[in-house]
mmCIF file of C-alpha atoms in Angstrom:
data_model
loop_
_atom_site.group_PDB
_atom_site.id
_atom_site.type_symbol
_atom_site.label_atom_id
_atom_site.label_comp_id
_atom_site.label_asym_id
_atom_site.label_seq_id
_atom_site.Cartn_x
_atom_site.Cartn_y
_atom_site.Cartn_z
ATOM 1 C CA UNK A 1 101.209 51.406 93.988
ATOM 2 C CA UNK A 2 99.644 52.470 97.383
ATOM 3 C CA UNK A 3 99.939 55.935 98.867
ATOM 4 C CA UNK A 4 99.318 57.093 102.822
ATOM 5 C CA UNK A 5 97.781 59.993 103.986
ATOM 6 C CA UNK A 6 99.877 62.702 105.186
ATOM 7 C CA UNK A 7 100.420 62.502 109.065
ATOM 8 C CA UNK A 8 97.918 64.061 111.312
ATOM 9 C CA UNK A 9 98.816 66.465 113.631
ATOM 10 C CA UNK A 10 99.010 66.405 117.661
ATOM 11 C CA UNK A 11 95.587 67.104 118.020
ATOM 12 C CA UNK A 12 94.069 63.646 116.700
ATOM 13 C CA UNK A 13 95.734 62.129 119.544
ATOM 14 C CA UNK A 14 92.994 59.405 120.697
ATOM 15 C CA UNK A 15 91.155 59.687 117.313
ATOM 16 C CA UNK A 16 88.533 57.186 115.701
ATOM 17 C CA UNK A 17 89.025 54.518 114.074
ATOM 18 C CA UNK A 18 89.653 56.509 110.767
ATOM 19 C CA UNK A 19 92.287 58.582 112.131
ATOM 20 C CA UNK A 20 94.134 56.094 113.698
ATOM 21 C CA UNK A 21 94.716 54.353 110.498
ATOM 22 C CA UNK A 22 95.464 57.643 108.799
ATOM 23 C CA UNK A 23 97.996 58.177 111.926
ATOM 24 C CA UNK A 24 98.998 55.073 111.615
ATOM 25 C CA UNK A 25 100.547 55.302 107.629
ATOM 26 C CA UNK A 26 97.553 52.583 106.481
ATOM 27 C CA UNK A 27 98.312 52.186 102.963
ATOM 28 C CA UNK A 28 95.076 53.763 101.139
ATOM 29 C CA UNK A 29 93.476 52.334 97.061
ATOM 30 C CA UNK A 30 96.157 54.249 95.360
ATOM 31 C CA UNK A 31 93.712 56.127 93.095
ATOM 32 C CA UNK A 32 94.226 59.670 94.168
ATOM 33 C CA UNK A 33 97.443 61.951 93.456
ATOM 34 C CA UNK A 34 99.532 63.466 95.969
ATOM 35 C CA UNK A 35 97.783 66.632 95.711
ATOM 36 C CA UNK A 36 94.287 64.631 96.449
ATOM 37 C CA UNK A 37 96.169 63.331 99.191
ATOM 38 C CA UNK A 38 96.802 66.653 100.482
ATOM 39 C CA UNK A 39 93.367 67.690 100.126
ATOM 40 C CA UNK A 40 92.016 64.868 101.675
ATOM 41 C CA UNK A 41 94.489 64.740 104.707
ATOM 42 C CA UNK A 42 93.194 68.401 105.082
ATOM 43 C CA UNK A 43 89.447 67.035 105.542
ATOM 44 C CA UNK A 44 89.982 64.176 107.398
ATOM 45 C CA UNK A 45 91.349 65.946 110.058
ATOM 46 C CA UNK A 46 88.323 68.400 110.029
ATOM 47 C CA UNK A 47 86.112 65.283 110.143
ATOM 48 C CA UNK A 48 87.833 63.969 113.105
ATOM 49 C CA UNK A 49 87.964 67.379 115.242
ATOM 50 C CA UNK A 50 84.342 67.620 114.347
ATOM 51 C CA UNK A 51 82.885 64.141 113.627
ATOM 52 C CA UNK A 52 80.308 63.586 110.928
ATOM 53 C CA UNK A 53 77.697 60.747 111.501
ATOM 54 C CA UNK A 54 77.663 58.410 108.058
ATOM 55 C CA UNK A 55 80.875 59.312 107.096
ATOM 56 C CA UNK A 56 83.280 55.536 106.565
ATOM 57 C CA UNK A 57 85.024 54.474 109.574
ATOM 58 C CA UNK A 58 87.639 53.177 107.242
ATOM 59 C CA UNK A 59 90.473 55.230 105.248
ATOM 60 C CA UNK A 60 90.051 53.624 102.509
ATOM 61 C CA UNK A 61 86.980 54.209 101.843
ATOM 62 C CA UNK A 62 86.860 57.424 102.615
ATOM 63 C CA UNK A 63 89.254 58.556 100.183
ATOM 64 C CA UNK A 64 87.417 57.037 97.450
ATOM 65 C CA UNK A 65 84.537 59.134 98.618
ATOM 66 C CA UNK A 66 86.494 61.879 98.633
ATOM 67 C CA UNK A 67 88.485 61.376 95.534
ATOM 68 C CA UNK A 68 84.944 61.529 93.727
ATOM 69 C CA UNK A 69 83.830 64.849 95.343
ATOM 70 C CA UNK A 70 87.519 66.276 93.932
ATOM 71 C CA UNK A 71 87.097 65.312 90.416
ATOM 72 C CA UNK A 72 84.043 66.433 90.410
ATOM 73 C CA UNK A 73 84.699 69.799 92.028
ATOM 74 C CA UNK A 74 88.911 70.953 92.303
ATOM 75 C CA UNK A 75 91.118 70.658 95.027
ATOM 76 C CA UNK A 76 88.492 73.133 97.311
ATOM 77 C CA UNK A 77 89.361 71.377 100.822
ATOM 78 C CA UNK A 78 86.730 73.554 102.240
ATOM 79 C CA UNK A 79 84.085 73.297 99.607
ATOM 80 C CA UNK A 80 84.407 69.800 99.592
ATOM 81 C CA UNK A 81 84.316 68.998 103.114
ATOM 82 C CA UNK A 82 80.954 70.959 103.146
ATOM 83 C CA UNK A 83 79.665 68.878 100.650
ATOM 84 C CA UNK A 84 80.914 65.975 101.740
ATOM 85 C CA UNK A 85 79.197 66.524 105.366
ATOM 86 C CA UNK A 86 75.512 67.705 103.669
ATOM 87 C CA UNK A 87 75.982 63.999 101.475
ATOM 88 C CA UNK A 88 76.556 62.150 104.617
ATOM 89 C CA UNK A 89 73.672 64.115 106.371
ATOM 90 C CA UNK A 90 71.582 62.806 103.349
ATOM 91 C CA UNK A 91 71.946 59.813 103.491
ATOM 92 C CA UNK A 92 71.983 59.370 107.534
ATOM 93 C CA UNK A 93 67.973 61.057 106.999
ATOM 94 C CA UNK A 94 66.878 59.444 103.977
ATOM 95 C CA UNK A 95 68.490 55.979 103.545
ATOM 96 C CA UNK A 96 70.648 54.545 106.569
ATOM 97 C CA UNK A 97 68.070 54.686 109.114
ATOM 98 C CA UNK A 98 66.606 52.039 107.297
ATOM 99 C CA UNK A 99 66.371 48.491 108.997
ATOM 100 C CA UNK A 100 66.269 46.620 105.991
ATOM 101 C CA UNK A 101 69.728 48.649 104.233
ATOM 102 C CA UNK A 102 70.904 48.220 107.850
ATOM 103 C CA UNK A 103 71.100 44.412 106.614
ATOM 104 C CA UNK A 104 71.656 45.103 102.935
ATOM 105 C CA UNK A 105 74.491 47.747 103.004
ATOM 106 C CA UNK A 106 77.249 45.538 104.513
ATOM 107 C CA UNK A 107 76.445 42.633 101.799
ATOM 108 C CA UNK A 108 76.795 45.801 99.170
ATOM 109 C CA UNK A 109 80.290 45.958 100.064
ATOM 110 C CA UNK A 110 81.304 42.498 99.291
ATOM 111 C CA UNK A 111 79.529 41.640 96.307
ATOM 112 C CA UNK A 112 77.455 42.935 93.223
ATOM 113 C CA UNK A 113 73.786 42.743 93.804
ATOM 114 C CA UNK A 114 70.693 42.713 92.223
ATOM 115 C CA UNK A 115 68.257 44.989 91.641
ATOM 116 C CA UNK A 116 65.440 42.268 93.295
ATOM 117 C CA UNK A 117 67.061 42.350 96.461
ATOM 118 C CA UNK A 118 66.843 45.799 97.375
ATOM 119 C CA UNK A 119 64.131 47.556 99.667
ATOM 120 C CA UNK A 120 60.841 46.160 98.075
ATOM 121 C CA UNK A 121 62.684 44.996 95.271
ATOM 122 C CA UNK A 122 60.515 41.568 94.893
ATOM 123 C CA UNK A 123 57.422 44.867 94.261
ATOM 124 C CA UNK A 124 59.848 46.820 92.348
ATOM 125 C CA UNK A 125 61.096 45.048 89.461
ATOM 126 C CA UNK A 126 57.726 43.695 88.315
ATOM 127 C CA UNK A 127 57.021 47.041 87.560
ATOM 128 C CA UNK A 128 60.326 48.360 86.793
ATOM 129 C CA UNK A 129 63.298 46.466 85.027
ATOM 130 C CA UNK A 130 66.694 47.201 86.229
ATOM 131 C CA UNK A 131 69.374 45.526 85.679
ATOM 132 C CA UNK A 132 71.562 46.541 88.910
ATOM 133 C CA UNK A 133 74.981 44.909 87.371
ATOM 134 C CA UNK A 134 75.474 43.341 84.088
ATOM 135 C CA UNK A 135 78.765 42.575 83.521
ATOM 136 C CA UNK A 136 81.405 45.173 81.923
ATOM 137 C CA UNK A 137 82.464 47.694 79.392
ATOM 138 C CA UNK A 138 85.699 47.068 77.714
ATOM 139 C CA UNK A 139 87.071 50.106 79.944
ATOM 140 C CA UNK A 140 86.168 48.336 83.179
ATOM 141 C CA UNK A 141 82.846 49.899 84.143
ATOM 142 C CA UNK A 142 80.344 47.843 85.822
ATOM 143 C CA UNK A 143 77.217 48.249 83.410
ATOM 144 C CA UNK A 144 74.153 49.054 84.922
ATOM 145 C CA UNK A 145 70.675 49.065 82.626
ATOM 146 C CA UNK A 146 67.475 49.985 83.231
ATOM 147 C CA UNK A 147 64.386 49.768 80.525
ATOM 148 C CA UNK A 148 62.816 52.513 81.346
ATOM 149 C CA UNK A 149 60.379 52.466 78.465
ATOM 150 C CA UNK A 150 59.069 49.247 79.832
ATOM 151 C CA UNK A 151 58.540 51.214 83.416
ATOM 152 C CA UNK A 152 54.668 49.832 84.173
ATOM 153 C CA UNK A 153 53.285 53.443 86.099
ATOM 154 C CA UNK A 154 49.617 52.286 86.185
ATOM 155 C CA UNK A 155 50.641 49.116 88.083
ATOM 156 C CA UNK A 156 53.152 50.970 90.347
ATOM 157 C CA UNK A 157 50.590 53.890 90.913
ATOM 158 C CA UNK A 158 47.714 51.285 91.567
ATOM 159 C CA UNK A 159 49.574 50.053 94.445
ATOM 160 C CA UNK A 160 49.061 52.043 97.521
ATOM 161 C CA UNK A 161 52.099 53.851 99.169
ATOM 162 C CA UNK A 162 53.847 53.532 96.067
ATOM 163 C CA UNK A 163 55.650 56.372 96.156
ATOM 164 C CA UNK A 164 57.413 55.921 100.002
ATOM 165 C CA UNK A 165 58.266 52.117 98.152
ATOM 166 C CA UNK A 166 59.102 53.184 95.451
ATOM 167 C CA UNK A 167 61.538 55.785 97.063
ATOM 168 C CA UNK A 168 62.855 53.487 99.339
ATOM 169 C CA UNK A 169 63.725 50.342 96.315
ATOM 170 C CA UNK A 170 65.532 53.691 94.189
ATOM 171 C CA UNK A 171 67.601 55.132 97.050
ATOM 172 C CA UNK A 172 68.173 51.381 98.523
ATOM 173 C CA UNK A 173 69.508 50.648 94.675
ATOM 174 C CA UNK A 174 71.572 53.838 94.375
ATOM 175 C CA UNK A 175 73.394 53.072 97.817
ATOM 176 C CA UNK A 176 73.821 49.881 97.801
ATOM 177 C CA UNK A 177 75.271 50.200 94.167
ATOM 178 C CA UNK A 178 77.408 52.993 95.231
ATOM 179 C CA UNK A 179 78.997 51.189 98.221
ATOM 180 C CA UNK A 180 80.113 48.172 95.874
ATOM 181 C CA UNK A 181 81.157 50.730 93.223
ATOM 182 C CA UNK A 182 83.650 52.137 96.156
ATOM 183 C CA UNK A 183 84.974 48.896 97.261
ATOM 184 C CA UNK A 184 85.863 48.047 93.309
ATOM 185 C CA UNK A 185 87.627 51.112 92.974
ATOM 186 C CA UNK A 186 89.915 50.838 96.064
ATOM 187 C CA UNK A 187 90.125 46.889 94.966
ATOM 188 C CA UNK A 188 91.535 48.251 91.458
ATOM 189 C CA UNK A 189 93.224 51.531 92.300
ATOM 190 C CA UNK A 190 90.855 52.921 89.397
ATOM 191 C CA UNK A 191 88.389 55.034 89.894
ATOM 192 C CA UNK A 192 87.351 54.420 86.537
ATOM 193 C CA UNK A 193 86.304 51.215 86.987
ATOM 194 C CA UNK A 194 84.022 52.492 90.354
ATOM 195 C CA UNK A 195 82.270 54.359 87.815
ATOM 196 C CA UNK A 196 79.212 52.864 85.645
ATOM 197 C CA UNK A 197 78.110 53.164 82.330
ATOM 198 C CA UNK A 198 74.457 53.398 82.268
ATOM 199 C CA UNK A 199 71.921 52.286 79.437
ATOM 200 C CA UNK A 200 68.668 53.580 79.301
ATOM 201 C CA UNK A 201 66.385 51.836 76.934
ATOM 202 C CA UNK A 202 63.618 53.776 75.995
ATOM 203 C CA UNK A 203 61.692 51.034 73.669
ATOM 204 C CA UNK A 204 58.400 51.366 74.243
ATOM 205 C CA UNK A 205 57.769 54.952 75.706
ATOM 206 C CA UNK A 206 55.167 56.923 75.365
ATOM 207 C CA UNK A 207 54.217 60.855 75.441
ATOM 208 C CA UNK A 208 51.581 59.179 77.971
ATOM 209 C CA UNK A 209 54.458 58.176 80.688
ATOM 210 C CA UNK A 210 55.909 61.796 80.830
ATOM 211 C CA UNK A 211 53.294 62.912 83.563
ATOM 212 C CA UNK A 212 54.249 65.693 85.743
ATOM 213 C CA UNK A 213 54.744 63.232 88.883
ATOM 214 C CA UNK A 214 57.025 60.929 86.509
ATOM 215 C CA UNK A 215 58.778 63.616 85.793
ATOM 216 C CA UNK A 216 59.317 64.911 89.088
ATOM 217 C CA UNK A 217 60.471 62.078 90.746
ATOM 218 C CA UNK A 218 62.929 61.190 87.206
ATOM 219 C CA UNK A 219 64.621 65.040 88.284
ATOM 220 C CA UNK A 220 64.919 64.604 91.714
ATOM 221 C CA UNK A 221 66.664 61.058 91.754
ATOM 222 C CA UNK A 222 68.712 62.386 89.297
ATOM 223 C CA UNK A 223 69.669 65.822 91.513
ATOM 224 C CA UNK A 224 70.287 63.458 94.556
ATOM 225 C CA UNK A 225 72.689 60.762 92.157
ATOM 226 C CA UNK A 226 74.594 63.951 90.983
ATOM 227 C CA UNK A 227 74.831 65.796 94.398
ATOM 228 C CA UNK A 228 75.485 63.399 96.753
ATOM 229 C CA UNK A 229 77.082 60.748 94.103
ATOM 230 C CA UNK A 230 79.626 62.566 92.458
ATOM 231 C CA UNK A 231 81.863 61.076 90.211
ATOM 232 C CA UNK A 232 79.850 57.617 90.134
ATOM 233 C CA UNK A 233 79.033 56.838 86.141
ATOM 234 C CA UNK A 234 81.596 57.113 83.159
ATOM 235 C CA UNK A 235 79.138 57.446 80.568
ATOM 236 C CA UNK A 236 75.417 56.989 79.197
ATOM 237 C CA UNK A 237 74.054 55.710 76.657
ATOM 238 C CA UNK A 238 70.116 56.360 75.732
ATOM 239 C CA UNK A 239 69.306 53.588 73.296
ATOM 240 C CA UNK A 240 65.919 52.997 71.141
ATOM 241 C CA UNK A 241 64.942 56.712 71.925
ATOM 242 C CA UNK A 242 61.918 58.037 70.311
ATOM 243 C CA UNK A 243 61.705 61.647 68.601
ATOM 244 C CA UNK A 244 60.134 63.520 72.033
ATOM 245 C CA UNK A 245 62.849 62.490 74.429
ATOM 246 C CA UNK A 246 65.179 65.115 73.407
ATOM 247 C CA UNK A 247 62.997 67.476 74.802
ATOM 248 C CA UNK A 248 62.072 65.138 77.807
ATOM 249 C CA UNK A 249 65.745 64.985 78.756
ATOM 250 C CA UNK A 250 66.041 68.629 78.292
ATOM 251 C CA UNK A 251 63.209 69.325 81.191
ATOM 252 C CA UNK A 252 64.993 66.399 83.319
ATOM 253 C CA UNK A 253 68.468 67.372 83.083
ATOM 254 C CA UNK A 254 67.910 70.742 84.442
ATOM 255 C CA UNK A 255 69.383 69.781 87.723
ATOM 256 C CA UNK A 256 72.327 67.556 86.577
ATOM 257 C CA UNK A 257 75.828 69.881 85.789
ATOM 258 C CA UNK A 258 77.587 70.454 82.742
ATOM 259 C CA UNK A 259 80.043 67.426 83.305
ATOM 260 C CA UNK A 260 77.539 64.666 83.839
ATOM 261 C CA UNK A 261 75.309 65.991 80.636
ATOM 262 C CA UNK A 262 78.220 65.497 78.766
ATOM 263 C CA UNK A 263 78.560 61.751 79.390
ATOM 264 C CA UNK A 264 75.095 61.057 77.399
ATOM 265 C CA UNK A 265 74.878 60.104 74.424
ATOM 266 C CA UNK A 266 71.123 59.679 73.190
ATOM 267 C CA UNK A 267 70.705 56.691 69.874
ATOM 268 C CA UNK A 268 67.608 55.413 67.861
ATOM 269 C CA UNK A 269 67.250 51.897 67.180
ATOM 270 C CA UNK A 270 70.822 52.047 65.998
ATOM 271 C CA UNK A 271 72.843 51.651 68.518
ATOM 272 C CA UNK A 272 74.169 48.028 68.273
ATOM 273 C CA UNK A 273 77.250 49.325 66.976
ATOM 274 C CA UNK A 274 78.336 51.874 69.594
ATOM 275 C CA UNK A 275 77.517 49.015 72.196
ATOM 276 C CA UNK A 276 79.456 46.187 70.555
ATOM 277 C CA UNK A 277 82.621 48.277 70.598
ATOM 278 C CA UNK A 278 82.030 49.698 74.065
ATOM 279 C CA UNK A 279 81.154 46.458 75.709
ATOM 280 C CA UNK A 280 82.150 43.040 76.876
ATOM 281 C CA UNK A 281 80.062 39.514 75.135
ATOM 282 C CA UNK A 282 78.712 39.216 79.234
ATOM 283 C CA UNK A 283 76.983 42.895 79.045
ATOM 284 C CA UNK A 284 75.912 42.290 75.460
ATOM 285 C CA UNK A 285 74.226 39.043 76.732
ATOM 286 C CA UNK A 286 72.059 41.436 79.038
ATOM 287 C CA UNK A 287 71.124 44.623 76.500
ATOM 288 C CA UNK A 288 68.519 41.502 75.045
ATOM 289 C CA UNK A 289 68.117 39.726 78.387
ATOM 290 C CA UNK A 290 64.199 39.235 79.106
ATOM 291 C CA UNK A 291 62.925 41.535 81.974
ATOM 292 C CA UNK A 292 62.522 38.730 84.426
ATOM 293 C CA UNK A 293 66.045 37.733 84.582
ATOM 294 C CA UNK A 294 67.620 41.479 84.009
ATOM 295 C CA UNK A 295 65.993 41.808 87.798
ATOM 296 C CA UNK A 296 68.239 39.220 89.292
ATOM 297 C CA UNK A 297 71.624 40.212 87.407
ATOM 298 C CA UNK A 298 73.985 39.742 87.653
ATOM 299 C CA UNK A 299 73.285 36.484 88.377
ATOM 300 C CA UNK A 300 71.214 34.273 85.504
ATOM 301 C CA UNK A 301 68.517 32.023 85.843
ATOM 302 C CA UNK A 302 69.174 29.130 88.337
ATOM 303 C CA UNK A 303 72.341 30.598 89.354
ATOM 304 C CA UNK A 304 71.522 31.110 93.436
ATOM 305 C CA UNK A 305 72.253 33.793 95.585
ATOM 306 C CA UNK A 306 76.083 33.771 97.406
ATOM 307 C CA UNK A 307 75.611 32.431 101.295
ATOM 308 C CA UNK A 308 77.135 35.013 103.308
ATOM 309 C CA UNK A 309 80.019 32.714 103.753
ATOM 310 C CA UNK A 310 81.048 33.123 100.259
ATOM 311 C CA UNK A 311 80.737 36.621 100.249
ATOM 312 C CA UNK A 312 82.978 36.961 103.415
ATOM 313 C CA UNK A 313 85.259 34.328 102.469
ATOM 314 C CA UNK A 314 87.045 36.730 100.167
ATOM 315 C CA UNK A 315 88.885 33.950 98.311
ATOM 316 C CA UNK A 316 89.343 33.947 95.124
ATOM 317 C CA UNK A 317 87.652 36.907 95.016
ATOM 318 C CA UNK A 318 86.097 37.209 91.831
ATOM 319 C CA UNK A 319 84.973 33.951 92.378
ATOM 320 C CA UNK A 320 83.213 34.275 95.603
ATOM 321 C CA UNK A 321 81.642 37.694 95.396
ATOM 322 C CA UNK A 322 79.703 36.724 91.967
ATOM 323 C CA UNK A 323 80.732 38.944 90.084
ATOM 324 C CA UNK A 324 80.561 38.972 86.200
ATOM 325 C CA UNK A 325 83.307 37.732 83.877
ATOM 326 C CA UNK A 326 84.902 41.061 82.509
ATOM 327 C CA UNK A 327 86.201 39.297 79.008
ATOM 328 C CA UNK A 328 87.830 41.801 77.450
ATOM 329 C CA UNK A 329 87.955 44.827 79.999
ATOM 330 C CA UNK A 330 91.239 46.248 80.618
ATOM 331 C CA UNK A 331 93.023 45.249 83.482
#
């Protein structure tokens, strides 16, 4: 169930790692059609006759990147490859030039992390609880929640430079999330299952939290998830929602396309239901987890970080990376 790229022509004679193993017939994840093959043969070879800095050194990976632009956009070789080059330049300016994801973003790759660990995450999450990964939905999506309604702004605003730490934890958390979210969907040939489902709880907001800064900075991580991240969540879920955030989300979503609205569905207090039918027992466990341990998923308390030897050692995998048990999700 693997599929190669198309081969090459003459001109990537001495190419990069990337082309070689396209050159070279590497088998690929298997997620993407023939005609995403095509489409993605077509840009690899324009990233190889004119290189773009951040873009995988791996085939692999690439074509899940790809694959996500695609479905979100059509079979536009052109279009996409534009795209693809202005994400990379993104993230090259905003997030890789950073010493500490310098360290972080190869762990990323081998196993699910928490939301503690990322740039000034120890700062972060006393203010803001995320859960980074908390197990499953029954469709295979890694379940990521964050409790928004608990968000503490006067403590994060009373602390100075908030806002280039604060920056630096979200981006850190989006990357870091995204490169394991790649890796799962070339491990499963699903892209489905590189895709999260997202719960927002918004117990405890107020009309006092929607300040124009909050605001702000809510739209533009948002426009940066759905620009540069295409393709990377398979549904959310707004839970404990109060009457105003209807109107909140409309001001929000501005900058978010028609396809991602659609995956949101906004619930009261009753949304038990909808989650028990959606999710696995191990995400249930966290929708009620207390704030001080949804930091550290998805590992619970006194469960201790992998050693880097476990998260290289690749064997069983499941076992060694720490990730969640997925009773329940489809294969």
């Amino acid at each position: 169930h693997t599929h190669t790229l198309p081969t090459p022509g003459p001109s990537l004679a001495g190419a990069s790692p990337l082309s070689s193993m396209s050159r070279d017939g590497a088998a690929l994840s298997g997620l993407s059609s023939q005609a995403e093959l095509a489409c993605i043969a077509e840009i690899s070879r324009a990233l190889h006759i004119s290189p773009c800095k951040g873009a995988p050194d791996d085939a692999e990976t690439l074509e899940v990147q790809l694959v996500r632009f695609i479905r979100e956009h059509g079979l536009r070789p052109r279009s996409i490859e534009k795209k693809f080059r202005a994400a990379c330049e993104y993230k090259e300016k905003n997030i890789n030039n950073s010493e500490v994801m310098s360290v972080l973003q190869p762990i990323a790759s081998t196993r699910w992390m928490a939301a503690s660990e990322m740039p000034d995450g120890e700062w972060a999450t006393q203010y803001c609880p995320i859960g980074m990964h908390c197990g499953f939905a029954k469709n295979g999506c890694p379940v990521k929640i964050e409790r928004l309604g608990r968000f503490d702004l006067k403590g994060i605003t009373s602390t100075p430079n908030y806002r280039k730490k604060l920056n630096a934890f979200y981006l850190g958390l989006v990357d870091c999330l995204q490169r394991r979210l790649d890796q799962h969907a070339a491990d499963t040939a699903n892209l489905t299952e590189g895709q999260t489902y997202e719960i927002f709880d918004l117990a405890g907001l107020g009309t006092h939290m929607l300040t124009f800064s909050a605001l702000n900075f809510t739209k533009d991580v948002l426009s940066a998830f759905a620009t540069h991240y295409p393709s990377s969540f398979r549904k959310a879920t707004v839970i404990n929602a109060p009457g105003f955030a209807n109107g909140a989300w409309r001001m929000v979503s501005t900058v978010l396309p028609k396809s991602v609205k659609e995956k949101v569905n906004i619930m009261g207090a009753d949304y038990m239901d909808v989650l028990r039918a959606e999710l696995t027992e191990e995400a249930l466990y966290w929708v009620d987890a207390p704030n001080e341990e949804l930091v550290h998923a998805p590992r619970r308390a006194g469960e201790a970080v992998p050693e880097p030897r476990e998260e290289a050692a690749g064997a069983p995998a499941v076992a060694a990376i720490g990730d969640s048990p997925r009773d329940g999700a489809s294969p």
